[in-house]
Short mmCIF file of C-alpha atoms in Angstrom, two decimals:
data_model
loop_
_atom_site.label_atom_id
_atom_site.label_comp_id
_atom_site.label_asym_id
_atom_site.label_seq_id
_atom_site.Cartn_x
_atom_site.Cartn_y
_atom_site.Cartn_z
CA MET O 1 114.84 126.71 58.53
CA ARG O 2 115.19 122.92 58.74
CA ILE O 3 114.35 122.36 55.07
CA THR O 4 116.83 125.03 54.01
CA LEU O 5 119.64 123.62 56.11
CA LEU O 6 119.01 120.07 54.98
CA ALA O 7 118.95 121.13 51.35
CA LEU O 8 122.21 123.01 51.77
CA LEU O 9 123.83 120.04 53.44
CA ALA O 10 122.57 117.70 50.78
CA ALA O 11 123.69 119.92 47.91
CA LYS O 12 127.00 121.20 49.32
CA THR O 13 128.15 118.55 51.76
CA LEU O 14 126.36 115.34 50.96
CA ALA O 15 126.77 115.56 47.22
CA HIS O 16 129.90 113.57 47.87
CA VAL O 17 130.91 112.93 51.46
CA SER O 18 133.58 110.29 51.79
CA VAL O 19 135.37 110.18 55.10
CA ALA O 20 137.88 107.36 55.05
CA SER O 21 139.32 106.06 58.26
CA LYS O 22 139.62 102.74 60.01
CA ALA O 23 136.13 103.13 61.43
CA LEU O 24 134.17 105.30 59.01
CA SER O 25 133.21 105.29 55.37
CA LEU O 26 130.02 107.05 54.27
CA SER O 27 128.89 108.29 50.86
CA VAL O 28 125.61 110.05 49.98
CA HIS O 29 124.59 111.05 46.49
CA SER O 30 123.47 114.37 45.07
CA THR O 31 119.82 113.37 44.67
CA THR O 32 119.52 113.63 48.46
CA ALA O 33 118.79 117.37 48.27
CA ALA O 34 115.58 117.01 46.30
CA VAL O 35 114.52 113.96 48.31
CA LEU O 36 114.99 115.70 51.66
CA LEU O 37 113.08 118.76 50.50
CA LEU O 38 110.23 116.56 49.32
CA SER O 39 110.17 114.47 52.49
CA TYR O 40 109.89 117.46 54.80
CA ALA O 41 107.23 119.05 52.63
CA GLN O 42 105.30 115.81 53.02
CA SER O 43 105.81 115.68 56.79
CA VAL O 44 102.84 117.95 57.37
CA ALA O 45 100.53 115.34 55.84
CA ALA O 46 98.32 113.19 58.05
CA VAL O 47 99.64 109.84 59.22
CA LYS O 48 97.44 107.11 57.79
CA ASP O 49 96.12 104.32 59.98
CA ASP O 50 96.92 101.80 57.28
CA TYR O 51 100.61 102.28 58.09
CA PHE O 52 100.01 99.52 60.63
CA ASP O 53 97.58 97.52 58.52
CA ASP O 54 99.17 97.21 55.08
CA GLU O 55 102.15 94.95 54.57
CA ASP O 56 104.51 96.22 51.91
CA GLU O 57 105.33 93.40 49.50
CA ASP O 58 108.70 95.01 48.80
CA ASP O 59 109.58 95.43 52.46
CA PRO O 60 112.23 92.84 53.40
CA PHE O 61 111.48 93.29 57.10
CA ALA O 62 107.67 93.01 56.86
CA GLU O 63 107.60 89.36 57.95
CA MET O 64 109.88 90.01 60.95
CA GLU O 65 107.76 92.99 61.95
CA ARG O 66 104.56 90.93 61.67
CA GLU O 67 106.00 88.13 63.81
CA MET O 68 107.24 90.58 66.46
CA ASP O 69 103.86 92.32 66.45
CA GLU O 70 102.00 89.03 66.94
CA SER O 71 104.46 88.03 69.64
CA HIS O 72 103.84 91.14 71.71
CA HIS O 73 100.08 90.57 71.57
CA GLU O 74 100.57 86.99 72.80
CA ASP O 75 102.89 88.16 75.60
CA ILE O 76 100.29 90.62 76.84
CA GLU O 77 97.45 88.11 76.60
CA ASN O 78 99.44 85.46 78.49
CA SER O 79 100.88 87.78 81.13
CA HIS O 80 99.57 88.66 84.57
CA LEU O 81 99.42 92.34 83.65
CA VAL O 82 96.11 94.13 83.99
CA ILE O 83 94.80 95.66 80.78
CA ASP O 84 91.63 97.01 82.39
CA LEU O 85 93.05 99.70 84.68
CA ASP O 86 91.07 101.07 87.60
CA PRO O 87 92.02 104.75 88.00
CA ARG O 88 91.57 104.48 91.78
CA GLU O 89 94.14 101.68 91.91
CA VAL O 90 96.65 103.73 89.93
CA VAL O 91 96.18 106.66 92.30
CA LYS O 92 96.63 104.38 95.31
CA ASP O 93 99.61 102.37 94.05
CA HIS O 94 101.69 104.67 91.82
CA GLU O 95 104.22 105.51 94.56
CA LEU O 96 104.62 101.90 95.69
CA TYR O 97 107.58 100.00 94.36
CA ASP O 98 109.57 96.90 95.25
CA GLN O 99 112.11 98.39 97.66
CA LYS O 100 113.91 95.07 98.10
CA ASN O 101 114.70 94.94 94.36
CA ALA O 102 114.97 98.67 93.74
CA HIS O 103 118.60 98.20 92.65
CA SER O 104 118.20 94.86 90.86
CA ARG O 105 118.22 94.89 87.06
CA GLY O 106 115.65 93.19 84.88
CA LEU O 107 117.50 93.72 81.58
CA ASP O 108 120.95 92.52 80.54
CA THR O 109 121.42 95.37 78.06
CA PRO O 110 122.14 99.04 78.87
CA VAL O 111 119.46 101.24 80.44
CA LEU O 112 120.18 104.96 80.09
CA ALA O 113 118.05 107.36 82.15
CA TYR O 114 117.72 111.05 81.33
CA ILE O 115 117.28 113.60 84.11
CA THR O 116 116.15 117.21 83.56
CA PRO O 117 116.71 120.15 85.92
CA TRP O 118 113.11 121.27 85.41
CA ASN O 119 111.67 118.01 86.78
CA ASN O 120 113.51 117.67 90.07
CA HIS O 121 111.85 114.37 90.94
CA GLY O 122 114.19 112.75 88.44
CA TYR O 123 117.14 113.44 90.73
CA ASP O 124 115.41 111.44 93.46
CA VAL O 125 114.39 108.62 91.11
CA ALA O 126 118.04 108.27 90.10
CA LYS O 127 118.89 107.74 93.80
CA PHE O 128 116.04 105.33 94.52
CA PHE O 129 116.70 103.08 91.50
CA ARG O 130 120.32 103.76 90.60
CA GLY O 131 121.16 100.05 90.49
CA LYS O 132 118.71 99.61 87.61
CA PHE O 133 120.32 102.27 85.42
CA THR O 134 123.64 101.54 83.74
CA HIS O 135 123.95 105.17 82.66
CA LEU O 136 122.60 108.46 84.01
CA SER O 137 122.34 111.44 81.67
CA PRO O 138 121.41 114.79 83.20
CA VAL O 139 120.64 117.29 80.43
CA TRP O 140 122.93 120.03 81.64
CA TYR O 141 124.99 121.21 78.68
CA HIS O 142 124.37 123.36 75.60
CA VAL O 143 126.76 123.98 72.72
CA LYS O 144 125.93 127.07 70.66
CA PRO O 145 127.70 129.25 68.09
CA ASN O 146 129.42 132.13 69.88
CA GLY O 147 128.59 134.65 67.13
CA ARG O 148 132.15 135.90 66.94
CA ALA O 149 133.20 133.76 63.98
CA VAL O 150 131.70 131.09 61.75
CA GLY O 151 132.16 127.60 63.12
CA GLN O 152 133.11 128.67 66.65
CA PHE O 153 131.01 127.44 69.57
CA ASP O 154 130.66 128.07 73.30
CA LEU O 155 129.71 125.57 76.00
CA THR O 156 127.23 126.48 78.75
CA GLY O 157 125.52 124.56 81.55
CA ALA O 158 128.37 123.78 83.92
CA HIS O 159 126.54 125.79 86.60
CA ASP O 160 123.90 123.01 86.78
CA VAL O 161 126.44 120.32 87.65
CA ASP O 162 125.87 118.99 91.19
CA GLN O 163 128.92 117.05 92.33
CA GLY O 164 127.26 116.01 95.58
CA TRP O 165 124.41 114.35 93.71
CA ILE O 166 126.84 112.78 91.22
CA LYS O 167 128.83 111.24 94.05
CA GLU O 168 125.65 109.85 95.62
CA VAL O 169 124.12 108.32 92.48
CA THR O 170 127.35 106.86 91.09
CA ALA O 171 128.37 105.19 94.35
CA PRO O 172 128.51 101.38 94.00
CA VAL O 173 125.28 99.72 95.11
CA GLU O 174 124.67 96.06 95.95
CA THR O 175 121.68 94.38 94.32
CA ALA O 176 119.36 91.87 95.94
CA HIS O 177 121.32 89.15 94.12
CA GLY O 178 124.62 90.19 95.65
CA GLU O 179 125.96 91.92 92.54
CA THR O 180 127.52 95.37 92.60
CA MET O 181 126.26 98.08 90.24
CA THR O 182 128.02 101.37 89.53
CA PRO O 183 126.03 103.65 87.20
CA LYS O 184 128.03 105.71 84.70
CA MET O 185 127.59 109.49 84.54
CA VAL O 186 127.16 110.54 80.89
CA PRO O 187 125.54 114.02 80.73
CA ARG O 188 123.82 115.14 77.55
CA PHE O 189 125.38 117.85 75.39
CA ILE O 190 122.97 119.36 72.87
CA ILE O 191 124.12 121.42 69.88
CA GLU O 192 121.58 124.05 68.92
CA GLY O 193 121.05 127.60 67.72
CA PHE O 194 123.37 127.36 64.75
CA ALA O 195 123.16 129.28 61.48
CA LYS O 196 123.55 127.57 58.13
CA GLU O 197 127.12 128.87 57.84
CA ASP O 198 128.04 127.19 61.13
CA LEU O 199 126.46 123.93 60.03
CA ILE O 200 128.29 123.92 56.72
CA ALA O 201 131.57 124.70 58.47
CA LEU O 202 131.00 121.85 60.92
CA SER O 203 130.22 119.41 58.13
CA GLU O 204 133.09 120.39 55.84
CA GLN O 205 135.98 121.53 58.01
CA LYS O 206 137.58 119.08 60.42
CA GLU O 207 139.05 121.72 62.70
CA HIS O 208 135.59 122.89 63.84
CA GLY O 209 134.57 119.39 64.90
CA ASP O 210 137.92 118.92 66.61
CA ALA O 211 137.37 122.13 68.58
CA ILE O 212 133.94 121.05 69.88
CA ALA O 213 135.23 117.57 70.69
CA LYS O 214 138.10 119.08 72.65
CA MET O 215 135.68 121.34 74.55
CA ILE O 216 133.31 118.49 75.47
CA VAL O 217 136.09 116.12 76.50
CA ALA O 218 137.77 118.82 78.61
CA GLU O 219 134.52 119.44 80.50
CA CYS O 220 134.00 115.71 81.07
CA LYS O 221 137.52 115.31 82.41
CA LYS O 222 137.17 118.38 84.63
CA GLN O 223 133.92 117.12 86.18
CA LYS O 224 135.08 113.47 86.22
CA HIS O 225 132.19 112.30 84.03
CA ASP O 226 132.36 108.80 82.57
CA GLY O 227 131.38 109.99 79.12
CA PHE O 228 128.71 111.99 77.34
CA VAL O 229 125.58 111.86 75.20
CA LEU O 230 125.48 114.06 72.11
CA GLU O 231 122.21 115.36 70.68
CA PHE O 232 122.60 117.01 67.29
CA VAL O 233 119.78 116.76 64.78
CA TYR O 234 122.16 116.72 61.80
CA SER O 235 124.68 114.24 63.15
CA ALA O 236 124.05 111.85 60.24
CA TYR O 237 125.33 114.50 57.85
CA THR O 238 128.43 115.54 59.78
CA PRO O 239 130.58 112.38 59.75
CA LEU O 240 133.79 114.39 60.17
CA PHE O 241 132.42 115.76 63.43
CA VAL O 242 131.18 112.39 64.75
CA SER O 243 134.52 110.83 63.89
CA ALA O 244 136.36 113.62 65.74
CA LEU O 245 134.18 113.10 68.83
CA SER O 246 134.75 109.36 68.71
CA THR O 247 138.52 109.73 68.44
CA ALA O 248 138.65 112.25 71.28
CA ALA O 249 136.38 110.15 73.52
CA LYS O 250 138.36 106.96 73.00
CA LYS O 251 141.63 108.75 73.65
CA ALA O 252 140.24 110.13 76.92
CA LYS O 253 138.63 106.74 77.83
CA LEU O 254 135.14 108.26 77.80
CA GLN O 255 131.94 106.61 76.62
CA PHE O 256 130.10 108.30 73.74
CA PHE O 257 126.38 107.92 73.03
CA LEU O 258 124.62 109.53 70.08
CA VAL O 259 120.96 110.61 70.08
CA ILE O 260 119.25 109.66 66.82
CA PRO O 261 115.76 110.38 65.44
CA PRO O 262 113.35 107.62 64.42
CA SER O 263 111.86 107.07 60.99
CA HIS O 264 108.24 108.17 60.71
CA PRO O 265 105.49 107.30 58.21
CA ALA O 266 104.77 111.00 57.64
CA ILE O 267 108.37 111.61 56.56
CA GLN O 268 109.46 109.77 53.47
CA ASN O 269 113.16 109.93 54.30
CA THR O 270 114.52 109.76 57.80
CA LEU O 271 117.28 111.93 59.23
CA PHE O 272 119.11 108.78 60.32
CA GLY O 273 118.96 105.52 58.41
CA PRO O 274 120.62 102.10 58.40
CA GLU O 275 123.50 103.44 56.30
CA HIS O 276 124.31 105.93 59.05
CA PHE O 277 123.93 103.27 61.73
CA ASN O 278 126.41 101.03 59.96
CA ALA O 279 128.84 103.90 59.41
CA TYR O 280 128.76 105.04 63.05
CA LYS O 281 128.24 101.83 65.03
CA ASN O 282 131.96 101.38 65.67
CA LEU O 283 132.40 105.03 66.60
CA VAL O 284 129.93 105.15 69.50
CA ASP O 285 129.07 103.10 72.56
CA GLY O 286 125.36 103.37 71.85
CA PHE O 287 122.53 105.14 70.02
CA SER O 288 119.71 106.77 71.99
CA LEU O 289 116.77 106.20 69.61
CA MET O 290 113.94 108.71 70.16
CA THR O 291 110.98 106.39 69.58
CA TYR O 292 108.39 108.71 71.09
CA ASP O 293 106.44 111.83 70.07
CA TYR O 294 104.87 109.79 67.28
CA SER O 295 101.65 111.83 67.28
CA THR O 296 101.15 115.58 67.01
CA PHE O 297 98.40 118.07 67.78
CA GLU O 298 97.45 117.98 64.10
CA ASN O 299 97.33 114.17 64.20
CA PRO O 300 96.62 113.22 67.84
CA GLY O 301 97.03 109.67 69.03
CA PRO O 302 99.50 107.28 70.69
CA ASN O 303 102.84 108.44 72.05
CA SER O 304 104.88 105.50 70.79
CA PRO O 305 102.99 102.74 68.94
CA LEU O 306 104.70 99.43 69.61
CA PRO O 307 104.62 98.23 65.96
CA TRP O 308 106.37 101.49 65.01
CA VAL O 309 109.02 100.93 67.68
CA ILE O 310 109.70 97.42 66.35
CA LYS O 311 109.89 98.71 62.78
CA ASN O 312 112.47 101.34 63.76
CA VAL O 313 114.79 98.84 65.46
CA LEU O 314 114.59 96.37 62.58
CA ARG O 315 115.19 99.11 60.03
CA LEU O 316 118.45 100.10 61.68
CA CYS O 317 119.68 96.62 62.46
CA PRO O 318 117.77 93.77 60.77
CA ASP O 319 120.27 91.14 61.91
CA ALA O 320 119.99 89.85 65.47
CA SER O 321 123.61 90.64 66.26
CA LYS O 322 125.48 92.28 69.11
CA ASP O 323 125.05 95.58 67.26
CA ARG O 324 121.40 95.61 68.36
CA SER O 325 122.46 96.08 71.97
CA LYS O 326 123.83 99.48 70.94
CA ILE O 327 120.31 100.66 70.10
CA LEU O 328 118.81 102.14 73.26
CA VAL O 329 115.11 102.19 72.46
CA GLY O 330 113.47 105.37 73.72
CA LEU O 331 110.56 104.98 76.12
CA ASN O 332 108.56 108.06 77.10
CA MET O 333 107.77 108.48 80.77
CA TYR O 334 105.38 111.34 79.95
CA GLY O 335 102.06 111.51 78.11
CA ASN O 336 100.03 113.89 75.99
CA ASN O 337 96.67 115.58 76.32
CA TYR O 338 95.04 116.52 73.01
CA SER O 339 92.01 118.74 72.59
CA PRO O 340 90.73 120.11 69.26
CA GLU O 341 89.29 123.09 71.11
CA GLU O 342 91.94 123.75 73.77
CA GLY O 343 95.20 122.54 72.20
CA HIS O 344 97.93 120.22 73.41
CA ALA O 345 99.69 119.78 76.74
CA THR O 346 102.40 117.44 77.97
CA VAL O 347 101.24 115.21 80.83
CA LEU O 348 103.63 114.47 83.71
CA GLY O 349 103.08 111.73 86.26
CA ARG O 350 101.80 114.10 88.93
CA ASP O 351 99.32 115.64 86.44
CA TYR O 352 98.10 112.21 85.42
CA VAL O 353 97.47 111.09 89.00
CA LYS O 354 95.58 114.32 89.79
CA ALA O 355 93.42 113.86 86.70
CA LEU O 356 92.62 110.25 87.60
CA ALA O 357 91.71 111.22 91.15
CA LEU O 358 89.46 114.04 89.98
CA LEU O 359 87.81 112.46 86.94
CA GLU O 360 87.90 108.69 87.67
CA PRO O 361 87.70 108.10 83.91
CA ALA O 362 87.32 104.84 82.04
CA ILE O 363 90.88 103.96 80.98
CA VAL O 364 90.88 102.14 77.64
CA TRP O 365 93.55 99.78 76.33
CA ASP O 366 94.32 100.25 72.64
CA ASP O 367 95.54 96.86 71.45
CA LYS O 368 96.68 98.21 68.10
CA PHE O 369 99.24 100.55 69.65
CA ALA O 370 99.70 98.81 73.04
CA GLU O 371 98.93 101.98 74.99
CA HIS O 372 96.33 103.16 77.49
CA ARG O 373 94.23 106.29 77.03
CA PHE O 374 91.16 108.01 78.40
CA SER O 375 88.85 110.80 77.29
CA TYR O 376 86.88 113.49 79.10
CA LYS O 377 85.04 116.73 78.46
CA THR O 378 85.42 120.02 80.28
CA GLN O 379 82.49 122.09 81.53
CA SER O 380 82.70 124.12 78.34
CA GLY O 381 82.24 120.94 76.31
CA ALA O 382 85.84 120.69 75.04
CA ARG O 383 86.90 117.10 74.40
CA HIS O 384 90.27 115.87 75.65
CA ASP O 385 92.10 112.63 74.81
CA VAL O 386 94.90 111.64 77.18
CA TRP O 387 97.58 109.08 76.33
CA TYR O 388 99.91 108.21 79.18
CA PRO O 389 102.17 105.17 79.83
CA SER O 390 101.04 102.38 82.12
CA VAL O 391 102.75 99.42 83.73
CA THR O 392 101.16 97.29 81.00
CA SER O 393 102.36 99.42 78.09
CA ILE O 394 105.88 99.66 79.48
CA GLN O 395 106.06 95.93 80.22
CA ALA O 396 104.97 95.15 76.66
CA ARG O 397 107.84 97.28 75.34
CA VAL O 398 110.38 95.86 77.76
CA GLU O 399 109.50 92.32 76.66
CA VAL O 400 109.88 93.23 72.97
CA ILE O 401 113.15 95.07 73.64
CA ARG O 402 114.47 92.03 75.52
CA GLU O 403 113.50 89.77 72.60
CA LEU O 404 115.19 92.12 70.15
CA GLY O 405 118.36 92.26 72.26
CA ALA O 406 118.29 96.06 72.37
CA GLY O 407 118.80 98.46 75.26
CA VAL O 408 116.60 101.20 76.73
CA SER O 409 116.73 104.97 77.07
CA LEU O 410 114.16 106.68 79.31
CA TRP O 411 112.95 110.21 78.62
CA GLU O 412 112.81 111.19 81.34
CA ILE O 413 112.65 109.68 84.79
CA GLY O 414 111.29 112.79 86.53
CA GLN O 415 108.09 112.50 84.48
CA GLY O 416 107.11 108.91 85.24
CA LEU O 417 105.38 107.15 88.14
CA ASP O 418 107.64 105.51 90.70
CA TYR O 419 106.28 102.01 90.20
CA PHE O 420 107.25 102.12 86.51
CA TYR O 421 110.90 101.60 87.41
CA ASP O 422 110.28 98.15 88.91
CA LEU O 423 110.14 96.99 85.28
CA PHE O 424 113.78 97.76 84.51
#
């Protein structure tokens, strides 16, 4: 399905897209169709370890990436953070956080926190630490084709909106330094379930993008949201639509954030590259970069290797300019459990703590990826490898993000351990 849609977009829409306005000018050539087909055929291939070892002589960012990579190793070595974790200490301390500074920020750039209805703890985390988050994004809304006509969509999810909670978490809060913080409410709207005809209509016909923009803005105004986050996997190839959303948001004085996928060594061509970043950077208030889910069941390993995170930021914005602050680097608050015999499972904070209490495993620091992991075997002999964030791994990323001048997006705060949020 994805290959077919991408090929259609490349052949029909991207053969020559040129949207001219004050803020947007983007052209993609007809060879994109074949390239995209090839890249997604290659995406099933194994990710090679030498992605992190070999320096491409033709890569203009290789030297910057190497320096950033060395810097993060030095930061960890020189810090007070504990690399050798004792599982008993994690179990004992994971709910303890600095209550005095629970609303004091550690970053000068935006921190956007996602909240999901299926992990209710996130609603509480947003209350406990609301002064640390500049933006709160509950994932309430879905935009889907209505099936009545091509290019027509319906909006669902308003039933999940909790105005009482919104009022509580967006109330001004005073930090330990005497500053006042007021988090912005920017719920996520995800576009999904479309057929190829709907996608083509959205990419080629301005009126369809205008209609969705009008629908999203109307809902934001009705609920008194401060803006919205849009997740749409093909946003890079629908510039008419992104431009329509931007125009509508600015007119309504709403903030607009766009979710974007990362580049990946297993995919030759990314769904969102520097050309798209440069075309859209003046249309949005920020980009939520999904730098997680690096590994898969077929290729188990780290959740978000730090060298890969650095590479993604530098690819989009190699110059240390104010534009970097619009990149909200994605940090996963969840982990993964991989077993060749028993499959894959997502690991939430509560699952992780239970496993540590039961197994008391040896937690190993992987310096190459800057992540912690542990292994165990079940009674049946099945091997499991668990990768889950730690205070050390998060701190390493926060320090790099601060050095890069980027922001943060957290997926999602109901999945993490409470003491993680001291770091933001």
